[in-house]
Short mmCIF file of C-alpha atoms and ligand atoms in Angstrom, two decimals:
data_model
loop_
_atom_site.label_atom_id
_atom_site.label_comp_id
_atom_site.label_asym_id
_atom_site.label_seq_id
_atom_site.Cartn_x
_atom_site.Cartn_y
_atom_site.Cartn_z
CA UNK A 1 135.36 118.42 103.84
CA UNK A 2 134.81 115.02 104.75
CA UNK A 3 135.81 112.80 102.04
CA UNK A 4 134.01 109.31 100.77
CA UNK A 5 133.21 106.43 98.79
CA UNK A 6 129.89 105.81 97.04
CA UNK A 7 129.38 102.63 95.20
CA UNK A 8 125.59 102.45 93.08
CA UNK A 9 123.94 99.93 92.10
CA UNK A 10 123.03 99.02 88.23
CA UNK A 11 119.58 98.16 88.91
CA UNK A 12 115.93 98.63 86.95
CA UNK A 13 113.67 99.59 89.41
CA UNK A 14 109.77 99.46 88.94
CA UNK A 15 107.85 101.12 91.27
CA UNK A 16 103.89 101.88 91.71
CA UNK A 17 100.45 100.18 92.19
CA UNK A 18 99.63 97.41 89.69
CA UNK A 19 103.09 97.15 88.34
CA UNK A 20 103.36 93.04 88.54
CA UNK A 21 101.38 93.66 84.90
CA UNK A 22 105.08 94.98 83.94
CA UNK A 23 106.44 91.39 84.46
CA UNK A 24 105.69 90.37 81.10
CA UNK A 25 107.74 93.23 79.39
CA UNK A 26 110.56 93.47 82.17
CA UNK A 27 111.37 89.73 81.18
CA UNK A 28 110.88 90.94 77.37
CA UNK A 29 113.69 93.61 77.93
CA UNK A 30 115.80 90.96 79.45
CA UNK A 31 115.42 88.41 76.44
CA UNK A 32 114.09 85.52 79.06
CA UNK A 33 111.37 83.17 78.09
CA UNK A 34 111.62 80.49 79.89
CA UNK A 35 111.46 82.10 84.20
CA UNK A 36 111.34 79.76 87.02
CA UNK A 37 109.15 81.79 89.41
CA UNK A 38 110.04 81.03 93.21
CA UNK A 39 107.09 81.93 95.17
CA UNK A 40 104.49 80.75 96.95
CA UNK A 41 100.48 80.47 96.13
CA UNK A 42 99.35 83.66 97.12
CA UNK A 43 101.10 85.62 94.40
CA UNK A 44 101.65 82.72 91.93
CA UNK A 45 98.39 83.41 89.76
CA UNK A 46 99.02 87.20 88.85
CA UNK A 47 102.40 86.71 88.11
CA UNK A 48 102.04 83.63 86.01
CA UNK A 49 99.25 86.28 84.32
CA UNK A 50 101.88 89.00 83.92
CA UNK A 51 104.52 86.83 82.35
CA UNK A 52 101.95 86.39 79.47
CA UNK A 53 103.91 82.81 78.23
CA UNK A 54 107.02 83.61 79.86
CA UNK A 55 106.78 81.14 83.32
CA UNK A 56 108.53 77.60 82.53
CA UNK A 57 107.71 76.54 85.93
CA UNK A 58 107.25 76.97 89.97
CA UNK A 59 109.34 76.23 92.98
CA UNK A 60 107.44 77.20 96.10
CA UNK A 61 109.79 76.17 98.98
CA UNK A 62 112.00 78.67 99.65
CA UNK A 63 112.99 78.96 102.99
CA UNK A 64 113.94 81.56 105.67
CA UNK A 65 118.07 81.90 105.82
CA UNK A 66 118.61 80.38 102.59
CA UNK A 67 118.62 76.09 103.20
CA UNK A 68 121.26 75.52 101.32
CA UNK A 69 119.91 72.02 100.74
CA UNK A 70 116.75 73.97 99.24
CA UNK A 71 118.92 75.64 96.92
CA UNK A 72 119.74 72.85 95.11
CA UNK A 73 116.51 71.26 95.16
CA UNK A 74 115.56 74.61 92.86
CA UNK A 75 118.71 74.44 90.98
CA UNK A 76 117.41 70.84 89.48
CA UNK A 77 113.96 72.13 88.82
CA UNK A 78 115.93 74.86 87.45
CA UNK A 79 118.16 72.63 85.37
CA UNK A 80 114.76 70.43 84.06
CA UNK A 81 113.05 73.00 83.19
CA UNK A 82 116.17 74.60 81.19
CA UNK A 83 114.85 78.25 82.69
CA UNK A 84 116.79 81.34 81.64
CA UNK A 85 116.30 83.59 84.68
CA UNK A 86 114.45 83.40 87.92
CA UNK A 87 111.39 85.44 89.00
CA UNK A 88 111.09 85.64 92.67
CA UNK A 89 107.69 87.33 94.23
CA UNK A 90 107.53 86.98 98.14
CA UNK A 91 109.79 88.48 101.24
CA UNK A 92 113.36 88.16 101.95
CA UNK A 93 113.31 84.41 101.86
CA UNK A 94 112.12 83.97 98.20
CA UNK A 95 114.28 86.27 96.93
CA UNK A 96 117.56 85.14 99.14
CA UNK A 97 116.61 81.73 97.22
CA UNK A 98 116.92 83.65 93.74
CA UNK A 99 119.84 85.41 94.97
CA UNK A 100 121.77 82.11 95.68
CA UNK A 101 120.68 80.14 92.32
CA UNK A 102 122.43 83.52 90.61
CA UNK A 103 125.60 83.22 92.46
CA UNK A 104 125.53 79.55 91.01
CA UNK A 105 124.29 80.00 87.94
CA UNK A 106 124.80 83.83 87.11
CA UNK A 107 121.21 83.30 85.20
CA UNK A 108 119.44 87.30 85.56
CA UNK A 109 116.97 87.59 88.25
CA UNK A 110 113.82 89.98 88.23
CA UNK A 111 112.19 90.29 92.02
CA UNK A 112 109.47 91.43 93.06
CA UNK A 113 109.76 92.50 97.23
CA UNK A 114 106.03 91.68 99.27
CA UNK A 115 107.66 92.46 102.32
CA UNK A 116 110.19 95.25 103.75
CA UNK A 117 113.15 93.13 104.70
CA UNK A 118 115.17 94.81 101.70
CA UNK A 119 117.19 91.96 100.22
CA UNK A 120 116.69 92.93 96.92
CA UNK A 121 118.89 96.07 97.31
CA UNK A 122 121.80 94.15 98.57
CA UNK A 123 125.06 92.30 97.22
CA UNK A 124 124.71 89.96 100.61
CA UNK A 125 123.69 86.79 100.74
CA UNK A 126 122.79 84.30 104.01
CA UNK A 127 122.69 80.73 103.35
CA UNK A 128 122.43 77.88 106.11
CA UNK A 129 124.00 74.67 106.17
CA UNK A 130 123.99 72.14 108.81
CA UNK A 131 122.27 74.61 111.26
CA UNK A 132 125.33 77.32 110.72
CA UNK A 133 124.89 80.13 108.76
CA UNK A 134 127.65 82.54 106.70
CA UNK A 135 127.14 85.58 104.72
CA UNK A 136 128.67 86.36 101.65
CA UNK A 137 129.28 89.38 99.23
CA UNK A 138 128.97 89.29 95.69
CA UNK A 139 127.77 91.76 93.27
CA UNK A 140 126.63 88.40 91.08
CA UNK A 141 123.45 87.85 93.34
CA UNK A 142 122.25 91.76 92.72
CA UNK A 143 118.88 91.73 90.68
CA UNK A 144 119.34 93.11 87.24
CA UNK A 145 115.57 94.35 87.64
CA UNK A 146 113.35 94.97 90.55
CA UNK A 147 109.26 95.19 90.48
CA UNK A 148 107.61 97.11 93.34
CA UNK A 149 104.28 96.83 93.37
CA UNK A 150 102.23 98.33 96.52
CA UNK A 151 99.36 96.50 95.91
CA UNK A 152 101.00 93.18 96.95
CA UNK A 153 102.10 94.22 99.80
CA UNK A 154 98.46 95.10 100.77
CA UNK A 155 97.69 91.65 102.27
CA UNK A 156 101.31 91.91 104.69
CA UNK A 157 99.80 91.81 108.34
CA UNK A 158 99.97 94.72 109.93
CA UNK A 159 101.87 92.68 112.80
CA UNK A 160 103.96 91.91 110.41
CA UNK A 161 104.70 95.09 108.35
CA UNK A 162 105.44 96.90 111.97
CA UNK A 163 108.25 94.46 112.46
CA UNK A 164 108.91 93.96 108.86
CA UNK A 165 109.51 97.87 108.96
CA UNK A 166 111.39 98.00 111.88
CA UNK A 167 113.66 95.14 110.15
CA UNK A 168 114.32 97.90 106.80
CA UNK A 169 114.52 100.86 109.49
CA UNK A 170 117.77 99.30 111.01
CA UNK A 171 119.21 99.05 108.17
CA UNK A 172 118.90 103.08 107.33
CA UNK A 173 119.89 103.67 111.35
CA UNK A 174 122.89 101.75 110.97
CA UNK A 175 124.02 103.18 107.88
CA UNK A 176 124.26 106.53 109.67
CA UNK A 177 126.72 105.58 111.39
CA UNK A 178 128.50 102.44 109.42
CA UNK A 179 132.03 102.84 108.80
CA UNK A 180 131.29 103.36 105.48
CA UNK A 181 128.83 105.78 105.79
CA UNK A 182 128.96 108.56 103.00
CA UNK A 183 126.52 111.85 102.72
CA UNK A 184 124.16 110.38 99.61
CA UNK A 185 123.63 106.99 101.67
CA UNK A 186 122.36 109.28 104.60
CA UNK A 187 120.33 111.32 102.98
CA UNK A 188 118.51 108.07 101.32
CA UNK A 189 118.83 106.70 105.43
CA UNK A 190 116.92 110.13 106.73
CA UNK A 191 114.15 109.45 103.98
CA UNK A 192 113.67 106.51 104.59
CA UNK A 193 113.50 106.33 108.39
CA UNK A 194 110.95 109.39 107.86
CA UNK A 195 108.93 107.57 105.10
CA UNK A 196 108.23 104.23 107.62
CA UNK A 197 107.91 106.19 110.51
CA UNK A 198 104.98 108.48 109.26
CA UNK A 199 103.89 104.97 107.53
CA UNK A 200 103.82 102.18 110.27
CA UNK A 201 100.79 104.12 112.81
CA UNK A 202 98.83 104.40 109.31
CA UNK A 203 99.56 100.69 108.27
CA UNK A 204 97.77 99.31 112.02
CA UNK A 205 95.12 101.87 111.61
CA UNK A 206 94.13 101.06 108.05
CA UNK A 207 96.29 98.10 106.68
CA UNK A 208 94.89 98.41 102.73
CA UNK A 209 95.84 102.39 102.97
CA UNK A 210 97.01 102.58 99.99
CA UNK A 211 99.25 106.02 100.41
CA UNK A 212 100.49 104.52 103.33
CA UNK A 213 101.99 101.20 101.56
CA UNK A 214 103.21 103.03 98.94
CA UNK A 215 105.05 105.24 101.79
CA UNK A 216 106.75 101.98 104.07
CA UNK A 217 107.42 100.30 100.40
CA UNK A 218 109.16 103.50 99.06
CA UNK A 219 110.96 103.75 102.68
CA UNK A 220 111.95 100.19 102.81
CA UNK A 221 113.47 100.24 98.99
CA UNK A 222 115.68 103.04 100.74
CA UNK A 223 116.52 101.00 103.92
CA UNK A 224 117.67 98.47 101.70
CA UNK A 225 119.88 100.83 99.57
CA UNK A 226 121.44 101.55 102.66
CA UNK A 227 122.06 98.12 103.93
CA UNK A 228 123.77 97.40 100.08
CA UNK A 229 125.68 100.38 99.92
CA UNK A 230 127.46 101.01 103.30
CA UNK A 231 127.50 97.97 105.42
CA UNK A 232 126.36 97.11 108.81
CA UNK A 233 127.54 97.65 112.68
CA UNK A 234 126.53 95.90 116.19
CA UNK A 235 122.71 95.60 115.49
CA UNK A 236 123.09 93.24 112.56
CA UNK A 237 125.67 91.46 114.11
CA UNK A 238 123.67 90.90 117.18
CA UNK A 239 120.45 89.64 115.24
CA UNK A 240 122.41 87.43 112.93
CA UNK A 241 123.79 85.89 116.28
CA UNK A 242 120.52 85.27 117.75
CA UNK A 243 118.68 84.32 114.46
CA UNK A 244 121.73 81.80 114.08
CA UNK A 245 121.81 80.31 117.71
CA UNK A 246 118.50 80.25 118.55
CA UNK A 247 116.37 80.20 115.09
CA UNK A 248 114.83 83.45 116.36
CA UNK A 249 112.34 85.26 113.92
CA UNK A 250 114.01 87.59 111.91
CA UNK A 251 112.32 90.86 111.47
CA UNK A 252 110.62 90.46 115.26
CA UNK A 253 114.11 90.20 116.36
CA UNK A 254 115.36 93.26 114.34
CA UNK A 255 112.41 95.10 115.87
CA UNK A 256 113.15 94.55 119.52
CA UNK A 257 117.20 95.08 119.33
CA UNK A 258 116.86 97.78 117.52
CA UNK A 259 116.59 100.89 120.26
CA UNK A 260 118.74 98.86 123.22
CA UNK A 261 121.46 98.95 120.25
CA UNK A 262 121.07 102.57 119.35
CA UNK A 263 120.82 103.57 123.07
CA UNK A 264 124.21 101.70 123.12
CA UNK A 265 125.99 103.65 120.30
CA UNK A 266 124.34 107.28 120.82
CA UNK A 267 126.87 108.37 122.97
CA UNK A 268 129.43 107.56 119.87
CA UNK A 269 127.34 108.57 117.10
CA UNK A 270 125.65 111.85 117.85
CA UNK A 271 125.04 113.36 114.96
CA UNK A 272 123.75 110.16 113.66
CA UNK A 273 121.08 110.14 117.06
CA UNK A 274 120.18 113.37 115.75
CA UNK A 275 119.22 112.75 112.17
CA UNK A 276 117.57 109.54 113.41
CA UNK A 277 115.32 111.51 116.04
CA UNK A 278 115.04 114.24 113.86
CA UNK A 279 113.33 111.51 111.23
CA UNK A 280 111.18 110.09 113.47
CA UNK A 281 110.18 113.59 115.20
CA UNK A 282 111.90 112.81 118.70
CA UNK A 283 113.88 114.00 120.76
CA UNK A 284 116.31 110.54 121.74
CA UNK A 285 116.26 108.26 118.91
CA UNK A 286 116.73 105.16 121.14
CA UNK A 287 113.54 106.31 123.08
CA UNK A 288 111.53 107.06 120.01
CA UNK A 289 112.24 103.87 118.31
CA UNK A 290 111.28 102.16 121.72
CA UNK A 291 108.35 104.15 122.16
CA UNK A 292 107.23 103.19 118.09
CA UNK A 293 107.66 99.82 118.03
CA UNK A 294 105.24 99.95 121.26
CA UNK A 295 102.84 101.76 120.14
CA UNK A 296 102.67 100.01 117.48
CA UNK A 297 102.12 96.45 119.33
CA UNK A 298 105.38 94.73 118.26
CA UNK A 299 106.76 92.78 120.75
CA UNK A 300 109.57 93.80 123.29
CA UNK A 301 111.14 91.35 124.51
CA UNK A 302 113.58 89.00 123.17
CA UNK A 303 112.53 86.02 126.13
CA UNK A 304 108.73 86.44 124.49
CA UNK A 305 110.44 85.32 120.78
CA UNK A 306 111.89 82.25 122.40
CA UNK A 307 115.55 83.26 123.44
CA UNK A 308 116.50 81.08 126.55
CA UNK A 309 118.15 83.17 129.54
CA UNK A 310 121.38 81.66 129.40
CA UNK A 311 121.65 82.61 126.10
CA UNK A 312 121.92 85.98 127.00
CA UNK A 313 125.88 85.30 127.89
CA UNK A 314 126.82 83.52 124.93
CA UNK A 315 125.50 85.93 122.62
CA UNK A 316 127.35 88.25 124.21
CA UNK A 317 130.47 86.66 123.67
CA UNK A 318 129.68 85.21 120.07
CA UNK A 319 129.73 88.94 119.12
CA UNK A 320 132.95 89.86 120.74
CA UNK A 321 134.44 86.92 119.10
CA UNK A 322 134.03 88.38 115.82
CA UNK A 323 133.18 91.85 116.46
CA UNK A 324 132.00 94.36 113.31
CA UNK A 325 133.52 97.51 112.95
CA UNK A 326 131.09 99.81 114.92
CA UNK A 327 131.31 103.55 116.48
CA UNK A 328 131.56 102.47 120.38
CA UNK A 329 133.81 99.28 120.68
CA UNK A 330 132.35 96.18 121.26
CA UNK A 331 132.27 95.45 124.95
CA UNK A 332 131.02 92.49 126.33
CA UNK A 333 129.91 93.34 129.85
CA UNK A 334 128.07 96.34 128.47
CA UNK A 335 126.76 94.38 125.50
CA UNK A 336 125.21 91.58 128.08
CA UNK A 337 123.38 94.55 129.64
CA UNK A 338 122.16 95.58 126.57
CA UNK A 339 120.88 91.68 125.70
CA UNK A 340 119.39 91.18 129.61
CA UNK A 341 117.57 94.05 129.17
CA UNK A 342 116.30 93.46 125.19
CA UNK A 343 115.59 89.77 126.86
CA UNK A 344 113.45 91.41 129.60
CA UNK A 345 111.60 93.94 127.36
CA UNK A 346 112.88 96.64 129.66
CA UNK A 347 113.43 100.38 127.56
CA UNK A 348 116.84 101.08 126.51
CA UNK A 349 119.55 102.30 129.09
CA UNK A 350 121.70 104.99 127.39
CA UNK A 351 123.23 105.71 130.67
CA UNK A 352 125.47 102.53 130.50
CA UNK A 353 129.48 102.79 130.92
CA UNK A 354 131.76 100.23 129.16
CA UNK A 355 132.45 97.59 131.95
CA UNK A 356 135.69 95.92 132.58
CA UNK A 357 134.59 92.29 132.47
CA UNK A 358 135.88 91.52 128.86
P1 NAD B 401 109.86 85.93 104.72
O1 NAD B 401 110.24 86.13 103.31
O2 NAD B 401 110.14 84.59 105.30
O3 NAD B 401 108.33 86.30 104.89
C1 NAD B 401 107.73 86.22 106.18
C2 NAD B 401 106.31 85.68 106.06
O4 NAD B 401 105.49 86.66 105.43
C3 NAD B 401 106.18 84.44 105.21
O5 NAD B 401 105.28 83.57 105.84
C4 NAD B 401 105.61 84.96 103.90
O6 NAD B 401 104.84 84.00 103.21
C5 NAD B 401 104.73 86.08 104.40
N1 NAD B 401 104.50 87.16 103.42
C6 NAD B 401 105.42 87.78 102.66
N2 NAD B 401 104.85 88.76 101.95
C7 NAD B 401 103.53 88.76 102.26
C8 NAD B 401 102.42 89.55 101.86
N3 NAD B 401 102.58 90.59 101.02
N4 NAD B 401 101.20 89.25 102.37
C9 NAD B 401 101.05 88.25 103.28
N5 NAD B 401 102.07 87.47 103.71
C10 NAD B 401 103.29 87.74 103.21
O7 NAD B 401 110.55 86.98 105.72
P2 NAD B 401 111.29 88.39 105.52
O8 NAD B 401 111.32 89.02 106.86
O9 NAD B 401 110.75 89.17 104.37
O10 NAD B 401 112.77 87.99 105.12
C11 NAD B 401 113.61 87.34 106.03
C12 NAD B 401 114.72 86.64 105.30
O11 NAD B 401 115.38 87.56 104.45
C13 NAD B 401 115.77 86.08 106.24
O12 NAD B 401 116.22 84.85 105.73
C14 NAD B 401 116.85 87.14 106.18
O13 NAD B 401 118.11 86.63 106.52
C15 NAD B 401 116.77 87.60 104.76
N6 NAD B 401 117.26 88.96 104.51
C16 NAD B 401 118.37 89.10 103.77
C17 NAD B 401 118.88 90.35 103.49
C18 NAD B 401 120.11 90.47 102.64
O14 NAD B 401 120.50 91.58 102.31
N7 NAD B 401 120.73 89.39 102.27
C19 NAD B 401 118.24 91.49 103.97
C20 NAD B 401 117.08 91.33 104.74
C21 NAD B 401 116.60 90.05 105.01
#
């Protein structure tokens, strides 16, 4: 028996084709008339259509990694407008926007996810400030209700859903193995990695395939169970470092550290390897998720996202400064490896030793 903690979430999920026509009813069930809706224009008509009365007013600006000077530009439109609750319709950086006006304001959120980043799903919450940014935990920035519609995330590019999907399938791959890992979170993890792995090829071939959206969108509502419920490892802390330092894209960034990191940890977390190959219908999970993300055309290599060489070294020891609790120790000669060759766009080594050059 291998004993464990599971911690759920008390959220209202929404999930199918069409369903931003539920918006006006969702925010009925809450008692909120008076949303602010944080999005921007592509999305802003059928919402403002769903909320049949219910939209007080817009903020459009949200911003990736959470400005924090942003934030409180929406706070005053928030305050003017006297709003009751926020509605945020867009990817990870509208809703981290709605996520930090409830930790100020504990006002009820309902969100409605466009891409597969997985935010919604989480207690976490990134915000920048001066160029630095911290992450915080607090169960007052969880959505009370979340809206899933596939049919918004129709227009994603498929450049972007590949990477976007790579971004929520980290988050199931590290949950194998988190510290905090637990049998119901891998189960969801399996599922999930499954669900955007049979997805992705579909989503380049045919981007409006519907069965396919509805797949990645199910998949990446998973992923970001996952990331909410048990925590992350080396791969997040290695993209938060490099999104930090070097304003990096995020999900493009998620998407090429992804198989150098699991190629790092396999020889720790084997049976982990094995459900994650398994998933994806491999035989070497850090070789499959290498092989994916090529086939599917996103890109490689971290020099081709703008990292600078001589970053490569203080990345490595950013993340030893503060290491995460993950399966193989963090070591910074073999985690400088792991960056040259992620910087490089060379395949994952899984034949690499710890080195002594700590
Ligand atoms: P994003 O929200 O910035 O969206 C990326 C781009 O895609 C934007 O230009 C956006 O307008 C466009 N877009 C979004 N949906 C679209 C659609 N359906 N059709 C066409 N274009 C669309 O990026 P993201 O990758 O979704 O989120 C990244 C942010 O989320 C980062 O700030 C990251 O730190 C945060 N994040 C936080 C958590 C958490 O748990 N706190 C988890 C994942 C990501």
């Amino acid at each position: 028996m291998i004993p464990f903690v599971y911690t759920g979430s008390p959220m209202h999920v929404v999930f199918g084709s069409g369903t931003i026509t539920r918006l006006g009813s969702e925010l009925e069930r809450l008692g909120c008339r008076r949303a602010l809706l944080l999005t921007g224009r592509r999305d802003r008509a059928a919402a403002e259509a769903a909320a049949v009365g219910r939209i007080a007013g817009v903020f459009e600006d949200a911003a990736m990694h959470t400005p924090v000077d942003v934030t409180e530009r929406a706070l005053a439109v928030l305050q003017d407008l006297r709003a009751d609750c926020t509605v945020a319709i867009g990817g990870g950086s509208a809703i981290g926007l709605g996520k930090a006006i409830a930790l100020r304001t504990d006002l009820p959120q309902v969100v409605v996810p466009t891409t597969y980043a997985g935010s919604e799903m989480t207690p976490i919450l990134g915000q920048t400030e001066k160029g630095h940014k911290t992450t915080q935990r607090s169960a007052k920035v969880l959505p009370e209700t979340v809206i899933y519609d596939v049919d918004l995330t129709l227009s994603l590019p498929p450049a972007l859903s590949v990477t976007s999907g790579m971004n929520a399938m980290a988050h199931a791959v590290e949950a194998l193995y988190a510290q905090a890992s637990n049998p119901v979170t891998s189960l969801m993890a399996e599922e999930a990695i499954r669900a955007l792995g049979r997805a992705l090829p579909r989503i380049v071939a045919a981007p409006t395939d519907r069965g396919a959206r509805s797949d990645a969108l199910y998949g990446a509502w998973l992923c970001g169970i996952c990331l909410g419920t048990v925590g992350m490892a080396l791969h997040h802390k290695l993209c938060h470092a490099l999104g930090g330092t070097f304003g990096l894209p995020h999900a493009q960034t998620h998407s090429v550290v992804l198989p150098h990191v699991i190629a790092y940890n396999a020889p720790a977390a084997p049976d982990a390897m094995a459900r994650v190959a398994t998933a994806l219908g491999t035989r070497d999970a850090a070789r499959g998720l290498f092989d994916l993300a090529a086939r599917l055309g996103a890109p490689s290599a971290l020099k081709d996202l703008g990292m600078p060489e001589d970053g490569i070294d203080e990345i490595a020891a950013l993340s030893v400064r503060d290491p995460y609790w993950n399966p193989r120790p963090f070591d910074r000669g073999a985690i400088r490896n792991l960056l040259r060759r992620a910087w490089a766009g060379l395949p994952p080594d899984r034949l690499e030793e710890p080195s002594p050059a700590r």
